[in-house]
Structures are given as structure tokens and as C-alpha cells.
Coordinates of N, CA and C in Angstrom, one line a residue:
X255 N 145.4 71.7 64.2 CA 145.3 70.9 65.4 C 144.4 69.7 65.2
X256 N 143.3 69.9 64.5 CA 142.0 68.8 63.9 C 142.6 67.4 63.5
X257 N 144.0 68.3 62.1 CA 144.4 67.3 61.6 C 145.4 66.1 62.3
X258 N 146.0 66.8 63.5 CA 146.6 66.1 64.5 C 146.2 65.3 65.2
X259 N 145.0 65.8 66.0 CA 144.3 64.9 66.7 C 143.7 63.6 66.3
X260 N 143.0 64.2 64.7 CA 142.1 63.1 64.4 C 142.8 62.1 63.1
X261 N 143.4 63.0 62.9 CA 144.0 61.7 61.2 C 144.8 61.3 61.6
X262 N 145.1 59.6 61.3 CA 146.2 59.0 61.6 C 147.7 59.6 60.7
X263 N 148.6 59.3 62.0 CA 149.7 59.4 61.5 C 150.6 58.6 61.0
X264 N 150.6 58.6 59.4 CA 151.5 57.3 60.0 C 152.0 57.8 58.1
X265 N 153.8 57.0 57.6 CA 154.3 57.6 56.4 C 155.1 56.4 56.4
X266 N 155.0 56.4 54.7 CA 156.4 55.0 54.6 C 157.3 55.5 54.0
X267 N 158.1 54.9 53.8 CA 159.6 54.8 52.9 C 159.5 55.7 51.6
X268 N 158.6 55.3 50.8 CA 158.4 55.8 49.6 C 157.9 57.6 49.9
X269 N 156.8 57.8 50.5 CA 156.4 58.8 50.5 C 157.8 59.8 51.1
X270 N 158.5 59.0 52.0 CA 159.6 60.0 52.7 C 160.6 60.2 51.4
X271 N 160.9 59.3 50.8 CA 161.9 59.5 49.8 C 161.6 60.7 48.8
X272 N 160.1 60.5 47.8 CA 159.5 61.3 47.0 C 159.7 62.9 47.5
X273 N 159.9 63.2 49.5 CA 159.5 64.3 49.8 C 160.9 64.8 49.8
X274 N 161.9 64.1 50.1 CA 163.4 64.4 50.6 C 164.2 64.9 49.2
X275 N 165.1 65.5 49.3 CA 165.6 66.5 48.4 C 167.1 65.5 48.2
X276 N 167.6 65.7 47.3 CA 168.9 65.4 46.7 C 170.0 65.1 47.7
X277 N 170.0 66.4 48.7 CA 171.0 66.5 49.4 C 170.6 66.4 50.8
X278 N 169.8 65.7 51.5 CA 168.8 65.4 52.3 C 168.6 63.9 52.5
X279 N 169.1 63.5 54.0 CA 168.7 62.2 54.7 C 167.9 62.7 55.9
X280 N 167.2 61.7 56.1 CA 166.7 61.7 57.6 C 166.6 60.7 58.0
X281 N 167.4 60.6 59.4 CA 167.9 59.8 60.5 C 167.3 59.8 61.5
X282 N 166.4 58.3 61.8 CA 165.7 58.3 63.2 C 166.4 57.6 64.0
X283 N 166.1 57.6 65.4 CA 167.0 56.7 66.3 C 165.8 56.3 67.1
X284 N 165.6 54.8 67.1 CA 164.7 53.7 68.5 C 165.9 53.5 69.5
X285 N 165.4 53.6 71.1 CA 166.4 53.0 71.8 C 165.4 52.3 72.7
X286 N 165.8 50.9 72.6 CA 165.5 50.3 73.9 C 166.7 50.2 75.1
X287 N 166.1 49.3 75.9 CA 166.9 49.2 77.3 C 168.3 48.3 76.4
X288 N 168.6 47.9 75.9 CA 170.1 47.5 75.4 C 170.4 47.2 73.6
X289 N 169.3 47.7 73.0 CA 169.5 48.4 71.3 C 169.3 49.5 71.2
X290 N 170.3 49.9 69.9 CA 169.7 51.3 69.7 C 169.8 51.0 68.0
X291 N 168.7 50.9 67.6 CA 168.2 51.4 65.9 C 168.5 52.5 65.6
X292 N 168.6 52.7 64.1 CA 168.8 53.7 63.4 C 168.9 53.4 62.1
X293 N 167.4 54.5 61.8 CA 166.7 54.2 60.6 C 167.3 55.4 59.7
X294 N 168.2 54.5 58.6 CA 168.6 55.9 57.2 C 167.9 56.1 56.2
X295 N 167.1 57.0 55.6 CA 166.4 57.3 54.3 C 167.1 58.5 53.8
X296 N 167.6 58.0 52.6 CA 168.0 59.5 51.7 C 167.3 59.0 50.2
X297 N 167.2 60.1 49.3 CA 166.1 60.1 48.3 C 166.6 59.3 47.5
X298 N 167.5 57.9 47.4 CA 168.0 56.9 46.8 C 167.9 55.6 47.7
X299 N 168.2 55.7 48.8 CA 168.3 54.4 49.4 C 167.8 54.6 51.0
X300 N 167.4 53.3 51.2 CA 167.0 53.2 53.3 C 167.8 52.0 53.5
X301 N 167.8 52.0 54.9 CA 168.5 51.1 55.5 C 168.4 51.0 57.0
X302 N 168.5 50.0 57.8 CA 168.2 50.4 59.1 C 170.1 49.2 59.9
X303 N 170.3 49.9 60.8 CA 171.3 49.7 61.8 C 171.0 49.3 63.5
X304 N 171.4 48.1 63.4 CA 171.5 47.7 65.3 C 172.4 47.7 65.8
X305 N 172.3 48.3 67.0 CA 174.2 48.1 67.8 C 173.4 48.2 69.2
X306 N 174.3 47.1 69.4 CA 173.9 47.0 71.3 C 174.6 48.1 71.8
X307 N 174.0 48.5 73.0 CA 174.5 49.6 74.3 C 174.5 49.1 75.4
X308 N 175.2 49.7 75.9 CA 175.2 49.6 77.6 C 174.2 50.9 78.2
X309 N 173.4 50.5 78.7 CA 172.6 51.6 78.6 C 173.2 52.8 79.9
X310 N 173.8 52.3 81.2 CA 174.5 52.7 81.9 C 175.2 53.5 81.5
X311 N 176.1 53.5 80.9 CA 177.4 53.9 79.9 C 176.8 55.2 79.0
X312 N 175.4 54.8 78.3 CA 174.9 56.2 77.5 C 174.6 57.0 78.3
X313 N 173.9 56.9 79.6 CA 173.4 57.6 80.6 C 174.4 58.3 81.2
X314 N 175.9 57.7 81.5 CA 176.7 58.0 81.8 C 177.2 59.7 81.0
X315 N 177.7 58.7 79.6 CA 177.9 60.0 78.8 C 177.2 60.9 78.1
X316 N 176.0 61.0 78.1 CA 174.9 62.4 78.0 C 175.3 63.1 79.1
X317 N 175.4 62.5 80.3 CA 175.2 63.8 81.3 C 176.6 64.2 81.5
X318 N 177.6 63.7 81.3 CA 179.5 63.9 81.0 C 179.4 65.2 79.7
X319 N 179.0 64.3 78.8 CA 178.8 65.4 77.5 C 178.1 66.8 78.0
X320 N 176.7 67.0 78.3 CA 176.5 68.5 79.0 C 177.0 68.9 80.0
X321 N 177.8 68.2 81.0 CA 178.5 69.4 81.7 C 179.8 69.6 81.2
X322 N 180.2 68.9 80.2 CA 181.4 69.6 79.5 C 181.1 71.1 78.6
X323 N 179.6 71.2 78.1 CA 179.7 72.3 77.2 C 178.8 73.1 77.8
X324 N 178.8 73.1 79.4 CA 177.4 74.1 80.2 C 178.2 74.2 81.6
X325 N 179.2 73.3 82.2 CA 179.5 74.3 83.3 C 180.7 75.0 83.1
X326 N 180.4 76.2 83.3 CA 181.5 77.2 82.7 C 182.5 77.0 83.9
X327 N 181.7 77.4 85.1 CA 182.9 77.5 86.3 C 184.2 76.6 85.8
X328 N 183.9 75.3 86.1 CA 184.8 74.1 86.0 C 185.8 74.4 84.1
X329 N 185.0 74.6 83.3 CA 185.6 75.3 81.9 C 186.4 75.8 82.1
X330 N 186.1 77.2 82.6 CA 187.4 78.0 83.3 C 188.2 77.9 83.7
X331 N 188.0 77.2 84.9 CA 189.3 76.5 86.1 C 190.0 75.5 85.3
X332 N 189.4 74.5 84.6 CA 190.2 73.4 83.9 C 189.9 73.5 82.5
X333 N 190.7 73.9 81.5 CA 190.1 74.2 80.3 C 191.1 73.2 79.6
X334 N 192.1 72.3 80.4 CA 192.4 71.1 79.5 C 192.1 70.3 79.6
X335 N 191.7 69.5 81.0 CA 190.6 68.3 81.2 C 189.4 68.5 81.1
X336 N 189.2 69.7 80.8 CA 187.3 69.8 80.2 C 187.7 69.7 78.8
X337 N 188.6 69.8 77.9 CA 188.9 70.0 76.7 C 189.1 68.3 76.1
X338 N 189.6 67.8 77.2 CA 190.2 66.5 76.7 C 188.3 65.7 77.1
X339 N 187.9 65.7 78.1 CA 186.7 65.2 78.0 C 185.6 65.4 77.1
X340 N 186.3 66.5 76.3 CA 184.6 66.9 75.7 C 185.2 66.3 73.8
X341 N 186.7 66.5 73.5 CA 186.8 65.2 72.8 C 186.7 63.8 72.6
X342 N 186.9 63.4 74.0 CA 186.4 61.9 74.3 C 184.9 61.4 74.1
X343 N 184.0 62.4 74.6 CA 182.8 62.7 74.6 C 182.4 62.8 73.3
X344 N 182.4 63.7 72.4 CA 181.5 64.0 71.0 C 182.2 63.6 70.2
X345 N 183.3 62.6 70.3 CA 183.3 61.5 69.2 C 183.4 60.6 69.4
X346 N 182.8 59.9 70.3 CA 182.4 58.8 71.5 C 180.9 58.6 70.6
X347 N 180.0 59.6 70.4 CA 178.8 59.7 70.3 C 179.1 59.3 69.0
X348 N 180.0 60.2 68.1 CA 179.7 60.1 67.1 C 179.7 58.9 65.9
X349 N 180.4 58.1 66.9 CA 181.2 56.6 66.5 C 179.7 55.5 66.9
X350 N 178.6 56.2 67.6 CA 177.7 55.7 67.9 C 176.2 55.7 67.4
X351 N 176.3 56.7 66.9 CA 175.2 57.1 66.5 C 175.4 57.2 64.5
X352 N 176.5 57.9 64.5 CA 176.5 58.4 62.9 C 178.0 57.9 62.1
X353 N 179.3 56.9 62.6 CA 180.1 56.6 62.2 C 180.0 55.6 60.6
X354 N 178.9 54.9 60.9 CA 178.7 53.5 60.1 C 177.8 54.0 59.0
X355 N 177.0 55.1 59.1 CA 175.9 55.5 58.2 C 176.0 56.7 57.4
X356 N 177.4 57.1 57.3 CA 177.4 58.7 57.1 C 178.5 57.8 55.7
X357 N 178.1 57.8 54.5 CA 179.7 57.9 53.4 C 180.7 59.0 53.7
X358 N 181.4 58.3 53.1 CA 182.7 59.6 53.3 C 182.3 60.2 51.9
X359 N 181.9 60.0 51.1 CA 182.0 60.6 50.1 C 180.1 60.6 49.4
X360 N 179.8 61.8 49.3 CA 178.6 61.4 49.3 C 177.7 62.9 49.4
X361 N 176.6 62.9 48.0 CA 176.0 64.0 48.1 C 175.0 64.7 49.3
X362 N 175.0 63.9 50.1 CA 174.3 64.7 51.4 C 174.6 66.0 51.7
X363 N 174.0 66.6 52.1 CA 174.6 67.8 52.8 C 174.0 68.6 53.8
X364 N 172.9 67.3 54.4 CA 171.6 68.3 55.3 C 171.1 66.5 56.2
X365 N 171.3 66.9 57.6 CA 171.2 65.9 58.0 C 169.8 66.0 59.0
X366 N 168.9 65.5 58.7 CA 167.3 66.0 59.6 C 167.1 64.7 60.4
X367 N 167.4 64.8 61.7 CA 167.1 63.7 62.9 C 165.9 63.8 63.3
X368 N 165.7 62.5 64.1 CA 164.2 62.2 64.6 C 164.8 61.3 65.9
X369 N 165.0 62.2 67.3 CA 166.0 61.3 67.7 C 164.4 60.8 69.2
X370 N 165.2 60.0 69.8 CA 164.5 59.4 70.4 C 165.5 59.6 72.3
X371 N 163.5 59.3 73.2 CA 164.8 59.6 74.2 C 165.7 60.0 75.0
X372 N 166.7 59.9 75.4 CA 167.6 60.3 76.0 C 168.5 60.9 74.9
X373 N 168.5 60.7 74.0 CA 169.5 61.5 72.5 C 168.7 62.7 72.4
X374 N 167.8 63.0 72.9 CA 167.0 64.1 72.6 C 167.6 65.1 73.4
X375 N 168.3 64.9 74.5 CA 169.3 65.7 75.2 C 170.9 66.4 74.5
X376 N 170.9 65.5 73.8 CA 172.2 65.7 72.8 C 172.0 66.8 71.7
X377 N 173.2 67.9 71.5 CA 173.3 68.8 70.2 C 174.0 68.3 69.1
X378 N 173.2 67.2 68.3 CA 174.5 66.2 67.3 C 175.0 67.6 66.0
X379 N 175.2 69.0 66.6 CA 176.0 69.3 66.1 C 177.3 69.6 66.3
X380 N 177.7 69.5 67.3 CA 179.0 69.4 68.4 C 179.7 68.2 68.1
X381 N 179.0 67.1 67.6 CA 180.2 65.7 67.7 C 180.9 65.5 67.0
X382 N 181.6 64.8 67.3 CA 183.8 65.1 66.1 C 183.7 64.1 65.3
X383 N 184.1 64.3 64.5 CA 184.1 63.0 63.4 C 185.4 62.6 63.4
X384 N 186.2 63.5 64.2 CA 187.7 62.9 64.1 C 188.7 63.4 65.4
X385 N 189.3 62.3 65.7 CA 190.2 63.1 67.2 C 190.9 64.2 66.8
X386 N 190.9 65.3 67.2 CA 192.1 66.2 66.8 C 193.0 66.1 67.5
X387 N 193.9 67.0 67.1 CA 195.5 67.0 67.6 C 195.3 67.4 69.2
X388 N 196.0 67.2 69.8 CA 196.2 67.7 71.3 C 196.4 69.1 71.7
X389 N 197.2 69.7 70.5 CA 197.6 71.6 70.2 C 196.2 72.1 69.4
X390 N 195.2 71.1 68.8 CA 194.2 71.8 68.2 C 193.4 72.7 69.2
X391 N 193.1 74.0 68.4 CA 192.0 75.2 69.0 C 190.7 74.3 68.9
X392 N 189.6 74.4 69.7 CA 188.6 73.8 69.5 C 187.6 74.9 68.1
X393 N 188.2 75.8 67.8 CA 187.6 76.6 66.2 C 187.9 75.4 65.2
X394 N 189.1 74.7 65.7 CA 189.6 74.0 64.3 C 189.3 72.5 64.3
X395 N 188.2 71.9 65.2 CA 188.1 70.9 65.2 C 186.7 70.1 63.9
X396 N 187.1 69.1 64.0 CA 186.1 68.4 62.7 C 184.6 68.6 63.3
X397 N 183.8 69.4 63.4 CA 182.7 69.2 64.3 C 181.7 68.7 63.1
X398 N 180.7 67.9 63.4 CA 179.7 67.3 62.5 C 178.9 68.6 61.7
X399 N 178.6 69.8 62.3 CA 178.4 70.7 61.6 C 179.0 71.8 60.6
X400 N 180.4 70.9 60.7 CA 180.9 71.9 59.3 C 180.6 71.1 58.2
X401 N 180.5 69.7 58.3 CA 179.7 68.9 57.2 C 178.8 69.3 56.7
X402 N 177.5 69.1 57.7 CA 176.3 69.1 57.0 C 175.6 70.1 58.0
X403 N 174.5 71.0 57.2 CA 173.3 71.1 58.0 C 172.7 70.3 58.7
X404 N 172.0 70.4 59.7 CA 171.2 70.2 61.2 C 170.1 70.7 61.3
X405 N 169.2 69.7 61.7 CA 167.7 69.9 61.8 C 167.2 68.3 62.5
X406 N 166.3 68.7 63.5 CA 165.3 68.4 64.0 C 164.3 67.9 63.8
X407 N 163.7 67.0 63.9 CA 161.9 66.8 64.0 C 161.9 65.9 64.9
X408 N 160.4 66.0 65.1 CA 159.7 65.3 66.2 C 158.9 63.5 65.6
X409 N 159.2 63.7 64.5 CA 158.6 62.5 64.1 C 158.8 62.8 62.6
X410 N 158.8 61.2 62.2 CA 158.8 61.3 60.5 C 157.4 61.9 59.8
X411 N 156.2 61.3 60.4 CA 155.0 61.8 60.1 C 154.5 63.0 59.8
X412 N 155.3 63.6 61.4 CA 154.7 64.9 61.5 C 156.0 66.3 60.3
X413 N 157.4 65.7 60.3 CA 158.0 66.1 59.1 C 157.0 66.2 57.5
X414 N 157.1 64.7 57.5 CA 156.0 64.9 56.0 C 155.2 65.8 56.1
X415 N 153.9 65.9 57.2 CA 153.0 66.6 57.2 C 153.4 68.4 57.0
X416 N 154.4 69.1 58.0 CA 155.6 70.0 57.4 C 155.3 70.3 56.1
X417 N 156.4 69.6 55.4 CA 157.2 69.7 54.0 C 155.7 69.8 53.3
X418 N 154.7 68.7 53.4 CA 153.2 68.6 52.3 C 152.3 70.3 52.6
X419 N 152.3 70.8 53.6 CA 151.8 71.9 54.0 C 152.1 72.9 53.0
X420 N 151.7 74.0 52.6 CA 152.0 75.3 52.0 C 152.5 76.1 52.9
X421 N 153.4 76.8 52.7 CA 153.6 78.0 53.4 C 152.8 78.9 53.9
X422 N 152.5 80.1 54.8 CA 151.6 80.7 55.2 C 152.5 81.8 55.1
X423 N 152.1 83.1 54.0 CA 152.9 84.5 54.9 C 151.8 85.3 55.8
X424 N 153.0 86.2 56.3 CA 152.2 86.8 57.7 C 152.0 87.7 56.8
X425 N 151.5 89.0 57.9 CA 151.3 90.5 57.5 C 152.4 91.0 57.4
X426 N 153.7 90.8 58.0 CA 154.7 91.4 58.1 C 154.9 92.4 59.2
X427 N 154.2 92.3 60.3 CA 154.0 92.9 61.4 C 154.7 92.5 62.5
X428 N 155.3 93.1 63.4 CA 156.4 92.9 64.5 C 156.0 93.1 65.8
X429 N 155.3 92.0 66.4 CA 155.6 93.1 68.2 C 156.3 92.0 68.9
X430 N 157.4 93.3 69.7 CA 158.3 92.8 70.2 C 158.5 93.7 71.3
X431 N 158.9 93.3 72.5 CA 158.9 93.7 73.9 C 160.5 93.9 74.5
X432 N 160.9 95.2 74.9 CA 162.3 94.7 75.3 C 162.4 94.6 77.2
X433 N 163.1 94.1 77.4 CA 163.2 93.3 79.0 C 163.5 94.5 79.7
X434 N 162.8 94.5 80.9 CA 163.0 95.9 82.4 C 163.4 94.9 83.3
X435 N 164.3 95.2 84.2 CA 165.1 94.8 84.9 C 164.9 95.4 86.3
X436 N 163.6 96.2 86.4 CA 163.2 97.0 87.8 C 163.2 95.7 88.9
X437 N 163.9 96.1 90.1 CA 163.9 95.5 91.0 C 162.9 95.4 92.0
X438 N 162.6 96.2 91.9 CA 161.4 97.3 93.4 C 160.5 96.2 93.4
X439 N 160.0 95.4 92.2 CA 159.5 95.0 92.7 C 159.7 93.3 92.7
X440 N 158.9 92.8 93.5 CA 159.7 91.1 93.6 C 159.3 90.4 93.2
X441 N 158.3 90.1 92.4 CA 158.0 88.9 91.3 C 158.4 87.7 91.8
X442 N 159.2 87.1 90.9 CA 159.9 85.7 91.4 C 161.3 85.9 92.3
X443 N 161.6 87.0 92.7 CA 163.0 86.8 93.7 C 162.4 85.8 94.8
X444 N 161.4 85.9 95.1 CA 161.1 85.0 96.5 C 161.8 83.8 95.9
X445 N 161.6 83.1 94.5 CA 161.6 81.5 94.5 C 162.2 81.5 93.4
X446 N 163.3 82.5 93.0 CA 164.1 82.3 91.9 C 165.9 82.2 93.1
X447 N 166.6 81.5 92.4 CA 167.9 81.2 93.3 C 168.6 82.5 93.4
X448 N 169.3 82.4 94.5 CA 170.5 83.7 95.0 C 171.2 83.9 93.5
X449 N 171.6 83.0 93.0 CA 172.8 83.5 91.7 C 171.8 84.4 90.5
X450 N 170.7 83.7 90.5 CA 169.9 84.4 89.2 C 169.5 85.6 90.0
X451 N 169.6 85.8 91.1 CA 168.6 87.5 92.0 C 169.8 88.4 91.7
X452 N 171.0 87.6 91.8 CA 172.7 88.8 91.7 C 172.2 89.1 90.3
X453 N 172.2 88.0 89.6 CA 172.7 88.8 88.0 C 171.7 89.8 87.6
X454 N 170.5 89.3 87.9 CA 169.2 90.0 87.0 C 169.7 91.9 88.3
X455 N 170.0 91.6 89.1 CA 170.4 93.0 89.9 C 171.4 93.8 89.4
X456 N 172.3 92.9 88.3 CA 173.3 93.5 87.7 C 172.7 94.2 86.2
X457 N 171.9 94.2 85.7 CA 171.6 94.1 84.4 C 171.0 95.3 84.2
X458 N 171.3 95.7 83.2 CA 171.1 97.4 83.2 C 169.7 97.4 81.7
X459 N 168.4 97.9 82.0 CA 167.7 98.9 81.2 C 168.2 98.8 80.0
X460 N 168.0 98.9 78.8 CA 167.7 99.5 77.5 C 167.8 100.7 77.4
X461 N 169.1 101.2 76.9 CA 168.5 103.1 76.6 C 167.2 103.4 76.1
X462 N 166.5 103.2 75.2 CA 165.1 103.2 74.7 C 163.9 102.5 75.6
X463 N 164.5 102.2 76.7 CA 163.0 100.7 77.1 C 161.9 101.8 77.7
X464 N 162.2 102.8 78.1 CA 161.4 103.4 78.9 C 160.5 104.4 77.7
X465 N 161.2 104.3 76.7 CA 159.9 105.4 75.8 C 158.7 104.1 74.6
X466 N 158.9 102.8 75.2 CA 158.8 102.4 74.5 C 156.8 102.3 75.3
X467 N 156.0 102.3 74.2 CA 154.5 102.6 74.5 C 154.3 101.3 74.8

């Protein structure tokens, strides 16, 4: 936490390169109000990309893209205009963020983002690198994650800092707690919604929860 607070954070090109592995890029994204950057480092080469946005339009399709893959009701009821939106959707993205920077041919195989923003709402493992057929199962679509691995950070800095760290083993010790579902008493039903009060009322005990010390 010391080292956080107090040492500057800050990494360049070189040190990112020396730390990144063969098969390893990492991809940041800047967005302003009508650019969005995107910085490429893989342990050979960098490069950085501008493309104007409509910033309307991205705002639009983040929040289009999560209710296609989170509201079930509407899933259910329409599962070919939710099917056809959510193709439109995650290779919309993908043509935006990763179409121009990704070789088709190319030893990567682990893609570590630093996204920025409103893309921080986004799972860039879901997005198509290619339209599929209209009869395609969504099992058999191009999703960015049959590519490559997926990973996260919060900053390039704080990655370095990561990777330069040593590992720490534990003791190998486990505590772990399993969920009771007692009603009697009311906790949060006061200020938890009617839908979540049904389910958690539906939810049955652990055979073991009650011998547990």
C-alpha cells in the first residue's frame, strides 16, 4: 500500500516490452469526448491508433450490448431479435476497438487490456470477429475469446508493478462459509426488491450447512 501511495507511478515502452512474454500484447484504450486511442505493445513492436467516435452512438451501444447478454426475460421471449442484436452489437465493437490492431496472422495469443471509461463496462470477450451465418448456434460463433486469452488491468504501471513482484505462497489454509437462507429473520428484506425477497424464499439450505461449526 506504501508503495502505492508514495512512489511514482509511471512505465515506458521499453520496460513494458522487456516484461511481456512472446505471446502477449497489451492494449490500452484513452477516450475523449470524440477520440478514442489505442495504445499496442507486444514484445516486438508499439504503435498507437485514432479513430473518431460519436460519443452518443458508444453510449448508445454499451448499454444495447448489456441488455442483450443480461436481460433474460426479453432473451427468452425474443431469442432471434435478441440474437440478431447481440451480433450487430459485439462486432460493432469489435471493428472498433480491435479490427485494425489484431494481425490475422500472428504469434499473440494472450490479450491484457487497460481499458478506459465507459469500455470498462464491456466483456471484450464476447465480441465477433466475424458475422456468422443467420442458422449459426451462438456455441459456434467467432467470439474474440476462442482467439486469445483475456485479462484485465487497471493500469500499465500498476501491471508492471504485478509481473516485477514475487509471488507470495499462502499456508494453504481454507475458510470458507456456506450461505443460510433462514427467513425468520429480516435483514435486508425491508430494502432488498420484491423479486430478490421471492427467490432468496425459494432457496433451499445446504445438506451439510447446519453441522457446519
Amino acid at each position: 500500500y506504501a508503495d502505492l501511495k508514495f512512489s511514482p507511478l509511471s512505465v515506458n515502452v521499453q520496460e513494458i516490452q522487456q516484461l511481456l512474454s512472446e505471446e502477449t500484447a497489451l492494449i490500452e484504450y484513452t477516450l475523449t469526448d470524440s477520440v478514442l486511442y489505442t495504445f499496442y505493445i507486444d514484445k516486438k513492436q508499439y504503435f498507437v491508433r485514432k479513430k473518431r467516435i460519436d460519443m452518443g452512438e458508444l453510449d448508445e451501444n454499451i448499454k444495447l450490448l448489456r441488455l442483450a447478454i443480461s436481460k433474460y426475460e426479453y432473451i427468452i421471449k425474443n431469442p432471434a431479435e435478441n440474437k440478431r442484436e447481440y451480433i450487430r452489437l459485439a462486432h460493432w465493437f469489435y471493428e472498433l476497438t480491435l479490427a485494425d490492431i489484431i494481425p490475422s496472422k500472428d504469434k499473440i495469443k494472450h490479450l491484457s487490456f487497460v481499458l478506459d471509461g465507459k469500455l470498462a463496462h464491456l466483456p471484450f470477450e464476447i465480441f465477433l470477429r466475424e458475422i456468422p451465418l443467420e442458422t449459426a448456434e451462438y456455441k459456434d460463433f467467432h467470439y474474440l475469446i476462442c482467439d486469445f486469452k483475456i485479462s484485465y488491468q487497471y493500469s500499465a504501471s500498476l501491471w508492471k508493478n504485478n509481473i516485477a513482484q514475487k509471488s507470495h505462497k499462502n499456508n494453504g489454509q481454507l475458510f470458507a462459509v456456506a450461505a443460510n437462507y433462514n427467513t425468520s429473520s429480516e435483514g435486508n428484506t425491508t430494502t432488498r426488491s420484491p423479486l430478490y425477497n421471492n427467490l432468496r424464499n425459494n432457496l433451499q439450505d445446504l445438506p451439510s450447512d447446519s453441522l457446519q461449526s
